[in-house]
Tab-separated table of C-alpha atoms and ligand atoms in Angstrom:
chain	number	residue	atom	x	y	z
A	1	MET	CA	135.438	71.113	68.688
A	2	ALA	CA	133.194	74.095	69.673
A	3	ASP	CA	132.852	76.096	72.772
A	4	VAL	CA	129.526	77.607	72.925
A	5	LYS	CA	129.021	80.215	76.251
A	6	VAL	CA	125.749	80.196	77.957
A	7	ASP	CA	125.754	84.048	78.951
A	8	LEU	CA	124.323	84.589	82.234
A	9	ALA	CA	126.595	86.975	83.637
A	10	GLY	CA	128.092	85.651	87.123
A	11	ARG	CA	126.638	82.296	86.092
A	12	SER	CA	128.171	82.154	82.756
A	13	TYR	CA	129.816	78.612	81.360
A	14	GLN	CA	130.743	76.891	78.851
A	15	VAL	CA	129.470	73.956	76.806
A	16	ARG	CA	132.230	72.066	75.152
A	17	VAL	CA	131.272	69.674	72.133
A	18	ASP	CA	133.702	67.229	71.120
A	19	ARG	CA	135.161	63.723	70.687
A	20	GLY	CA	137.052	62.277	73.444
A	21	LEU	CA	135.979	64.524	76.355
A	22	ILE	CA	135.314	62.054	78.723
A	23	ALA	CA	138.686	60.216	78.244
A	24	ASP	CA	140.507	63.496	78.864
A	25	PHE	CA	137.863	64.678	81.719
A	26	ALA	CA	140.528	65.616	84.137
A	27	ASN	CA	142.058	68.015	81.747
A	28	GLN	CA	138.960	69.504	80.980
A	29	CYS	CA	137.965	70.274	83.972
A	30	GLY	CA	141.347	71.601	85.292
A	31	ASP	CA	140.874	73.960	88.633
A	32	LEU	CA	137.336	73.307	89.001
A	33	LEU	CA	138.537	69.659	90.707
A	34	ARG	CA	139.712	71.739	93.454
A	35	LYS	CA	140.149	68.454	95.971
A	36	LYS	CA	141.612	64.635	95.320
A	37	ARG	CA	137.991	63.328	95.663
A	38	VAL	CA	135.705	63.670	92.967
A	39	PRO	CA	132.050	62.475	93.364
A	40	ILE	CA	130.467	61.423	90.553
A	41	VAL	CA	126.633	60.304	90.177
A	42	THR	CA	125.454	58.109	87.174
A	43	ASP	CA	123.432	54.891	86.445
A	44	ALA	CA	124.743	51.400	85.889
A	45	ASN	CA	124.313	51.527	82.338
A	46	VAL	CA	126.719	54.512	81.921
A	47	ARG	CA	128.707	53.579	84.649
A	48	ALA	CA	129.625	50.296	82.665
A	49	ALA	CA	130.308	51.984	79.511
A	50	TRP	CA	131.947	55.313	80.175
A	51	GLY	CA	132.964	55.160	83.817
A	52	ASP	CA	136.487	53.283	83.290
A	53	ALA	CA	137.389	56.089	80.922
A	54	LEU	CA	136.158	58.746	83.186
A	55	GLU	CA	137.803	56.978	86.154
A	56	ALA	CA	141.414	56.580	83.955
A	57	SER	CA	141.490	60.106	83.403
A	58	LEU	CA	140.813	60.905	87.059
A	59	LEU	CA	142.997	58.852	88.572
A	60	ALA	CA	146.093	59.548	85.757
A	61	ALA	CA	145.577	63.268	87.166
A	62	GLY	CA	146.125	61.860	90.958
A	63	LYS	CA	142.545	62.215	91.720
A	64	GLU	CA	140.229	59.699	93.657
A	65	PRO	CA	136.734	59.202	91.739
A	66	ARG	CA	134.172	58.378	94.272
A	67	TRP	CA	130.799	56.663	92.509
A	68	LEU	CA	127.362	57.008	93.343
A	69	VAL	CA	125.819	54.564	91.089
A	70	HIS	CA	122.188	54.916	90.595
A	71	GLU	CA	119.832	52.030	88.863
A	72	ALA	CA	119.212	52.911	84.940
A	73	GLY	CA	116.055	54.448	83.904
A	74	GLU	CA	113.349	57.151	85.116
A	75	SER	CA	112.985	55.670	88.802
A	76	ALA	CA	115.852	57.515	89.806
A	77	LYS	CA	114.499	60.758	89.472
A	78	SER	CA	112.453	60.551	92.648
A	79	TRP	CA	112.464	61.691	96.442
A	80	ASP	CA	114.044	58.348	97.285
A	81	GLY	CA	116.849	58.818	94.327
A	82	LEU	CA	117.303	62.392	95.726
A	83	SER	CA	117.382	61.819	99.494
A	84	ARG	CA	119.806	58.752	98.319
A	85	THR	CA	121.760	61.093	96.340
A	86	VAL	CA	121.734	64.385	99.000
A	87	GLU	CA	122.781	61.771	101.925
A	88	TRP	CA	125.756	60.371	99.755
A	89	LEU	CA	127.087	63.470	99.027
A	90	LEU	CA	126.808	64.497	102.954
A	91	ALA	CA	128.816	61.272	103.707
A	92	GLU	CA	131.353	62.108	101.200
A	93	GLU	CA	131.558	65.539	103.016
A	94	VAL	CA	131.176	67.569	99.831
A	95	GLU	CA	131.386	71.036	100.267
A	96	ARG	CA	129.932	74.380	98.536
A	97	GLY	CA	132.773	75.230	96.318
A	98	ASP	CA	133.061	71.477	95.045
A	99	HIS	CA	131.832	70.007	91.953
A	100	ILE	CA	129.652	67.156	91.769
A	101	VAL	CA	129.690	65.345	88.260
A	102	ALA	CA	126.620	64.221	86.413
A	103	LEU	CA	127.725	61.396	84.309
A	104	GLY	CA	124.910	60.334	82.058
A	105	GLY	CA	121.638	60.943	80.176
A	106	GLY	CA	118.411	63.129	81.250
A	107	VAL	CA	117.808	61.356	84.550
A	108	ILE	CA	120.951	61.539	86.107
A	109	GLY	CA	121.635	65.435	85.017
A	110	ASP	CA	118.013	66.501	86.461
A	111	LEU	CA	118.386	64.220	89.750
A	112	THR	CA	122.077	65.238	90.484
A	113	GLY	CA	121.617	69.182	89.556
A	114	PHE	CA	118.619	69.263	91.697
A	115	ALA	CA	120.664	67.475	94.623
A	116	ALA	CA	123.689	70.383	93.907
A	117	SER	CA	121.101	73.061	94.410
A	118	MET	CA	119.910	72.327	97.464
A	119	LEU	CA	123.094	70.661	99.542
A	120	LYS	CA	124.500	73.201	101.433
A	121	ARG	CA	122.355	75.568	100.031
A	122	GLY	CA	123.968	75.297	96.535
A	123	CYS	CA	126.816	73.347	95.604
A	124	SER	CA	128.269	73.653	92.267
A	125	PHE	CA	128.162	70.835	89.572
A	126	ILE	CA	129.716	69.619	85.840
A	127	GLN	CA	127.273	68.271	83.410
A	128	VAL	CA	128.803	65.051	81.124
A	129	PRO	CA	125.700	64.321	79.215
A	130	THR	CA	125.748	60.942	77.618
A	131	THR	CA	122.547	60.889	75.350
A	132	LEU	CA	122.019	63.007	72.169
A	133	LEU	CA	118.822	64.409	73.795
A	134	ALA	CA	120.491	65.302	77.214
A	135	GLN	CA	123.728	67.026	74.968
A	136	VAL	CA	121.433	69.180	72.842
A	137	ASP	CA	118.580	70.022	75.726
A	138	SER	CA	118.589	68.796	79.010
A	139	SER	CA	122.190	69.475	80.495
A	140	VAL	CA	122.190	72.883	79.143
A	141	GLY	CA	120.058	75.804	80.672
A	142	GLY	CA	120.011	74.674	84.461
A	143	LYS	CA	116.430	73.176	84.668
A	144	THR	CA	116.974	70.120	87.190
A	145	ALA	CA	113.890	68.215	88.717
A	146	ILE	CA	112.530	64.949	90.128
A	147	ASN	CA	109.285	63.493	89.288
A	148	VAL	CA	107.078	63.420	92.277
A	149	ALA	CA	103.322	61.757	92.141
A	150	ALA	CA	101.256	64.591	90.717
A	151	GLY	CA	103.601	64.547	87.892
A	152	LYS	CA	106.940	64.729	86.067
A	153	ASN	CA	109.568	67.362	86.889
A	154	LEU	CA	107.332	69.187	88.947
A	155	VAL	CA	109.647	69.739	91.942
A	156	GLY	CA	113.186	71.078	90.944
A	157	ALA	CA	115.021	74.428	90.601
A	158	PHE	CA	117.030	76.450	88.032
A	159	HIS	CA	120.335	75.864	89.003
A	160	GLN	CA	123.361	76.508	86.242
A	161	PRO	CA	126.443	73.721	85.807
A	162	SER	CA	129.636	75.296	85.602
A	163	LEU	CA	130.647	73.401	82.496
A	164	VAL	CA	129.155	71.019	80.029
A	165	LEU	CA	130.982	68.562	78.755
A	166	ALA	CA	129.349	67.305	75.232
A	167	ASP	CA	131.137	64.252	74.163
A	168	THR	CA	130.086	63.264	71.011
A	169	ASN	CA	131.738	59.585	71.023
A	170	ALA	CA	129.242	58.881	74.165
A	171	LEU	CA	126.539	58.785	71.781
A	172	SER	CA	128.044	55.513	69.857
A	173	THR	CA	126.917	53.261	72.728
A	174	LEU	CA	123.012	54.772	72.235
A	175	SER	CA	120.171	52.485	70.552
A	176	PRO	CA	118.582	53.585	67.301
A	177	ARG	CA	115.672	54.475	69.413
A	178	GLU	CA	117.364	56.883	71.752
A	179	MET	CA	119.197	58.303	68.596
A	180	ARG	CA	115.781	59.421	66.987
A	181	CYS	CA	114.400	60.667	70.298
A	182	GLY	CA	117.462	63.121	70.594
A	183	PHE	CA	116.859	63.984	66.926
A	184	ALA	CA	113.191	65.249	67.716
A	185	GLU	CA	115.121	67.616	69.933
A	186	VAL	CA	117.767	68.827	67.541
A	187	ILE	CA	114.936	69.107	64.889
A	188	LYS	CA	113.110	71.314	67.110
A	189	TYR	CA	115.396	74.343	66.988
A	190	GLY	CA	115.247	74.077	62.927
A	191	ILE	CA	111.076	74.150	63.341
A	192	LEU	CA	111.079	76.987	66.152
A	193	GLY	CA	113.574	79.198	64.956
A	194	ASP	CA	115.926	78.550	62.434
A	195	ARG	CA	114.391	77.464	58.654
A	196	GLU	CA	118.209	76.905	57.379
A	197	PHE	CA	118.977	74.465	60.169
A	198	PHE	CA	115.795	72.745	59.733
A	199	GLU	CA	116.500	71.969	56.050
A	200	TRP	CA	120.128	70.807	57.168
A	201	CYS	CA	118.314	68.646	59.248
A	202	GLU	CA	116.004	67.369	56.484
A	203	SER	CA	119.223	66.507	54.236
A	204	ASN	CA	121.456	65.201	57.215
A	205	VAL	CA	119.057	63.002	59.227
A	206	ALA	CA	120.515	59.775	58.242
A	207	GLY	CA	123.895	61.004	59.226
A	208	ILE	CA	123.066	61.850	62.434
A	209	LEU	CA	121.551	58.521	62.901
A	210	SER	CA	124.310	56.698	61.686
A	211	HIS	CA	126.760	58.453	63.848
A	212	LEU	CA	128.887	60.503	61.114
A	213	PRO	CA	131.048	62.264	63.550
A	214	ARG	CA	131.241	65.819	61.875
A	215	THR	CA	127.268	65.568	60.851
A	216	LEU	CA	126.613	64.945	64.613
A	217	GLU	CA	128.853	67.178	65.857
A	218	TYR	CA	127.629	69.920	63.625
A	219	ALA	CA	123.672	69.059	64.910
A	220	VAL	CA	124.987	69.357	68.621
A	221	THR	CA	126.726	72.021	68.108
A	222	THR	CA	123.995	74.309	66.393
A	223	SER	CA	121.548	73.161	68.668
A	224	VAL	CA	123.482	74.332	71.750
A	225	GLN	CA	124.130	77.666	70.381
A	226	ALA	CA	120.148	77.778	69.874
A	227	LYS	CA	119.423	76.622	73.421
A	228	ALA	CA	122.559	79.062	75.077
A	229	ARG	CA	121.081	81.902	72.967
A	230	ILE	CA	117.339	81.555	74.369
A	231	VAL	CA	118.233	80.628	77.836
A	232	ALA	CA	120.561	83.741	77.907
A	233	GLN	CA	117.746	85.961	76.618
A	234	ASP	CA	115.190	84.307	79.418
A	235	GLU	CA	116.900	82.568	81.940
A	236	ARG	CA	113.835	81.468	84.023
A	237	GLU	CA	111.332	81.572	81.474
A	238	THR	CA	109.415	84.535	82.248
A	239	SER	CA	109.403	86.487	79.018
A	240	GLY	CA	108.475	83.780	76.375
A	241	ALA	CA	111.842	82.994	74.850
A	242	ARG	CA	112.736	80.518	76.666
A	243	ALA	CA	108.900	78.631	76.603
A	244	LEU	CA	109.632	78.316	72.758
A	245	LEU	CA	111.668	75.514	73.532
A	246	ASN	CA	108.489	73.635	74.840
A	247	LEU	CA	107.530	73.635	71.123
A	248	GLY	CA	105.659	70.117	70.735
A	249	HIS	CA	105.528	69.642	74.747
A	250	THR	CA	102.199	70.494	75.711
A	251	PHE	CA	100.499	67.840	72.964
A	252	GLY	CA	103.553	65.539	74.169
A	253	HIS	CA	103.120	65.804	77.787
A	254	ALA	CA	99.537	64.770	77.265
A	255	LEU	CA	100.571	61.848	74.906
A	256	GLU	CA	103.115	60.625	77.839
A	257	ALA	CA	100.622	60.656	80.529
A	258	GLU	CA	98.208	59.130	78.307
A	259	THR	CA	100.529	56.130	77.800
A	260	GLY	CA	101.747	56.193	81.604
A	261	TYR	CA	105.320	57.463	80.974
A	262	SER	CA	106.431	54.368	79.908
A	263	ASP	CA	108.406	52.565	77.101
A	264	ARG	CA	105.270	52.887	75.193
A	265	LEU	CA	106.320	56.529	74.395
A	266	LEU	CA	109.466	57.887	75.164
A	267	HIS	CA	109.906	61.848	75.791
A	268	GLY	CA	111.459	62.504	72.116
A	269	GLU	CA	108.812	60.208	70.458
A	270	ALA	CA	106.202	62.386	72.160
A	271	VAL	CA	108.052	65.452	71.368
A	272	ALA	CA	108.124	64.481	67.762
A	273	ILE	CA	104.356	63.561	67.341
A	274	GLY	CA	103.605	66.986	69.338
A	275	MET	CA	105.785	69.279	67.120
A	276	ALA	CA	103.745	67.607	64.163
A	277	LEU	CA	100.427	68.527	66.171
A	278	ALA	CA	101.604	71.851	66.792
A	279	ALA	CA	102.086	72.280	63.188
A	280	ARG	CA	98.778	71.221	61.778
A	281	TYR	CA	96.670	73.040	65.098
A	282	SER	CA	98.401	76.169	63.413
A	283	VAL	CA	97.217	75.390	59.950
A	284	ARG	CA	93.730	74.446	61.431
A	285	ARG	CA	93.937	78.209	63.024
A	286	GLY	CA	95.127	79.694	59.783
A	287	LEU	CA	98.351	80.651	61.003
A	288	MET	CA	100.478	78.470	58.608
A	289	ASP	CA	100.287	76.815	55.333
A	290	GLN	CA	99.231	73.076	55.233
A	291	ARG	CA	102.490	72.655	53.035
A	292	GLU	CA	104.961	73.861	55.733
A	293	ALA	CA	103.050	71.533	58.616
A	294	GLU	CA	103.481	68.307	55.904
A	295	ARG	CA	106.839	69.354	55.511
A	296	ILE	CA	107.540	69.281	59.134
A	297	ALA	CA	106.288	65.997	59.421
A	298	THR	CA	107.814	64.661	56.704
A	299	ALA	CA	111.224	65.604	57.768
A	300	ILE	CA	110.607	64.066	61.313
A	301	GLY	CA	109.065	60.949	59.766
A	302	ILE	CA	112.080	60.086	57.552
A	303	SER	CA	114.069	59.277	60.932
A	304	ASP	CA	111.207	56.712	61.707
A	305	LEU	CA	109.774	58.862	64.323
A	306	ARG	CA	105.728	59.088	64.008
A	307	THR	CA	103.955	62.086	63.618
A	308	ASP	CA	100.242	60.958	64.376
A	309	ILE	CA	98.142	59.758	67.333
A	310	TRP	CA	95.517	57.825	65.584
A	311	ARG	CA	97.084	54.552	66.670
A	312	LEU	CA	95.229	56.153	70.102
A	313	GLU	CA	91.980	55.745	68.533
A	314	GLY	CA	89.357	53.783	70.593
A	315	THR	CA	91.780	54.074	74.081
A	316	CYS	CA	91.262	58.021	74.820
A	317	THR	CA	89.624	60.759	73.647
A	318	GLY	CA	90.689	64.490	72.834
A	319	GLU	CA	88.737	65.538	75.899
A	320	GLN	CA	90.856	63.172	78.027
A	321	LEU	CA	94.090	64.417	76.459
A	322	VAL	CA	93.259	68.023	76.941
A	323	ALA	CA	92.737	67.149	80.562
A	324	HIS	CA	96.375	65.871	81.156
A	325	MET	CA	97.252	69.225	79.924
A	326	LEU	CA	95.533	70.541	82.521
A	327	HIS	CA	98.026	69.405	85.338
A	328	ASP	CA	101.079	70.865	82.934
A	329	LYS	CA	103.234	72.938	85.068
A	330	LYS	CA	103.030	75.571	82.317
A	331	MET	CA	99.546	76.582	83.359
A	332	ASP	CA	99.385	79.906	84.759
A	333	ALA	CA	96.172	81.748	85.816
A	334	GLY	CA	93.891	79.424	84.259
A	335	THR	CA	95.414	79.244	80.702
A	336	LEU	CA	97.773	77.312	79.090
A	337	PRO	CA	100.473	78.857	76.839
A	338	PHE	CA	100.658	76.717	73.584
A	339	ILE	CA	103.783	76.939	71.158
A	340	LEU	CA	102.180	77.503	67.722
A	341	LEU	CA	104.162	78.206	64.557
A	342	ARG	CA	103.622	80.856	61.408
A	343	GLY	CA	105.832	79.023	59.479
A	344	ILE	CA	108.998	76.893	59.480
A	345	GLY	CA	111.404	78.728	62.090
A	346	GLU	CA	108.786	81.039	63.203
A	347	ALA	CA	107.263	79.454	66.577
A	348	PHE	CA	105.439	81.909	68.957
A	349	VAL	CA	103.582	81.914	72.134
A	350	ASP	CA	99.703	82.052	72.084
A	351	ASN	CA	98.239	82.304	75.530
A	352	GLU	CA	94.573	82.154	74.057
A	353	VAL	CA	94.188	78.778	72.743
A	354	ASP	CA	90.638	77.487	73.329
A	355	LEU	CA	90.782	73.810	74.881
A	356	ALA	CA	87.619	72.952	73.412
A	357	ASP	CA	88.954	73.761	70.028
A	358	VAL	CA	92.049	71.789	71.008
A	359	ALA	CA	90.205	68.809	72.247
A	360	GLU	CA	88.010	68.964	68.865
A	361	PHE	CA	91.171	68.942	66.757
A	362	LEU	CA	92.353	66.078	68.771
A	363	ASN	CA	89.300	63.667	68.290
A	364	GLU	CA	89.640	64.411	64.363
A	365	GLU	CA	93.573	63.263	64.558
A	366	LEU	CA	92.647	60.141	66.678
A	367	THR	CA	90.259	59.109	63.902
A	368	ALA	CA	92.571	60.041	60.844
A	369	ASP	CA	94.743	57.611	59.163
B	1	LIG	N1	113.596	71.761	77.759
B	1	LIG	C1	113.126	73.194	77.943
B	1	LIG	C2	114.125	74.048	78.400
B	1	LIG	O1	115.438	73.885	79.294
B	1	LIG	O2	113.946	75.263	78.563
């Protein structure tokens, strides 16, 4: 069991990583659940897998669980999903001091957190992330959002949860593909700032993907510690520290946009390719030794995540991928910050990347095999 503090003065909170937290939910929350009724937002898949365990814990504590169950998938993270959530919370007479529970992956966490941020000008919420990706990234740090016609995550708010319960037992129902997507975000922390953890990931990828309990707990805890440190330094991504978490995301978002944000390429898969591209682009710029980039691609590849884009050859150009990047919400006064590498564990923000050079690099990547 590990307790990681996200240190944000008056908005500080704990991220607890352990097995069995969902079954012990009511005890874990203690006084945060101040009323009999407990509003829980989830999706149909998570309700079926983990809803009964959470419900049993609440009933045993004399609580009355109230459920809003969205359809599983990205479609819930929309204006429709948001208005359905907010209207339901109002009908449930949720008050500011109450805690809304988000039980699910990144979609449910982002949607519920955003609904909580605006309901009655800001209600409290508890994150119970049930995917590896949500446990190591999206449930920690207070980024909440929905997708709109102009792009993903373009409407949202920074709104910190009061507690995050990362139950590693919940990962047992994930598909190998979902586990790989989470692994991309785990190894990201090593690549961006912790060489030792990168090396641990190289040696332990099989244990993570096969759900070895202690290995998984160490991977989640170390990732959460890294994220908590960064968020404590730069809660609203203004100083550059938090931007490092976007390693692989600028290239990755372009690939997700090009493949229509579909099952063809999931977010973690896009980030995995994006990190390998950022590493090779760093080599091209003379910032990093080629062997480091090869080592990063090999470590990611052991998990069966792809690290190349040549399969997109003939379907798009480097210029088209760069055009997607221009819609990135991180664009600021005409420049797009790129997270590049001087070595494994040494990421930095480069605000002066020449996008024509990036397009040329991507054209070369598209034709390499
Ligand atoms: N997922 C990146 C961040 O939370 O800043």
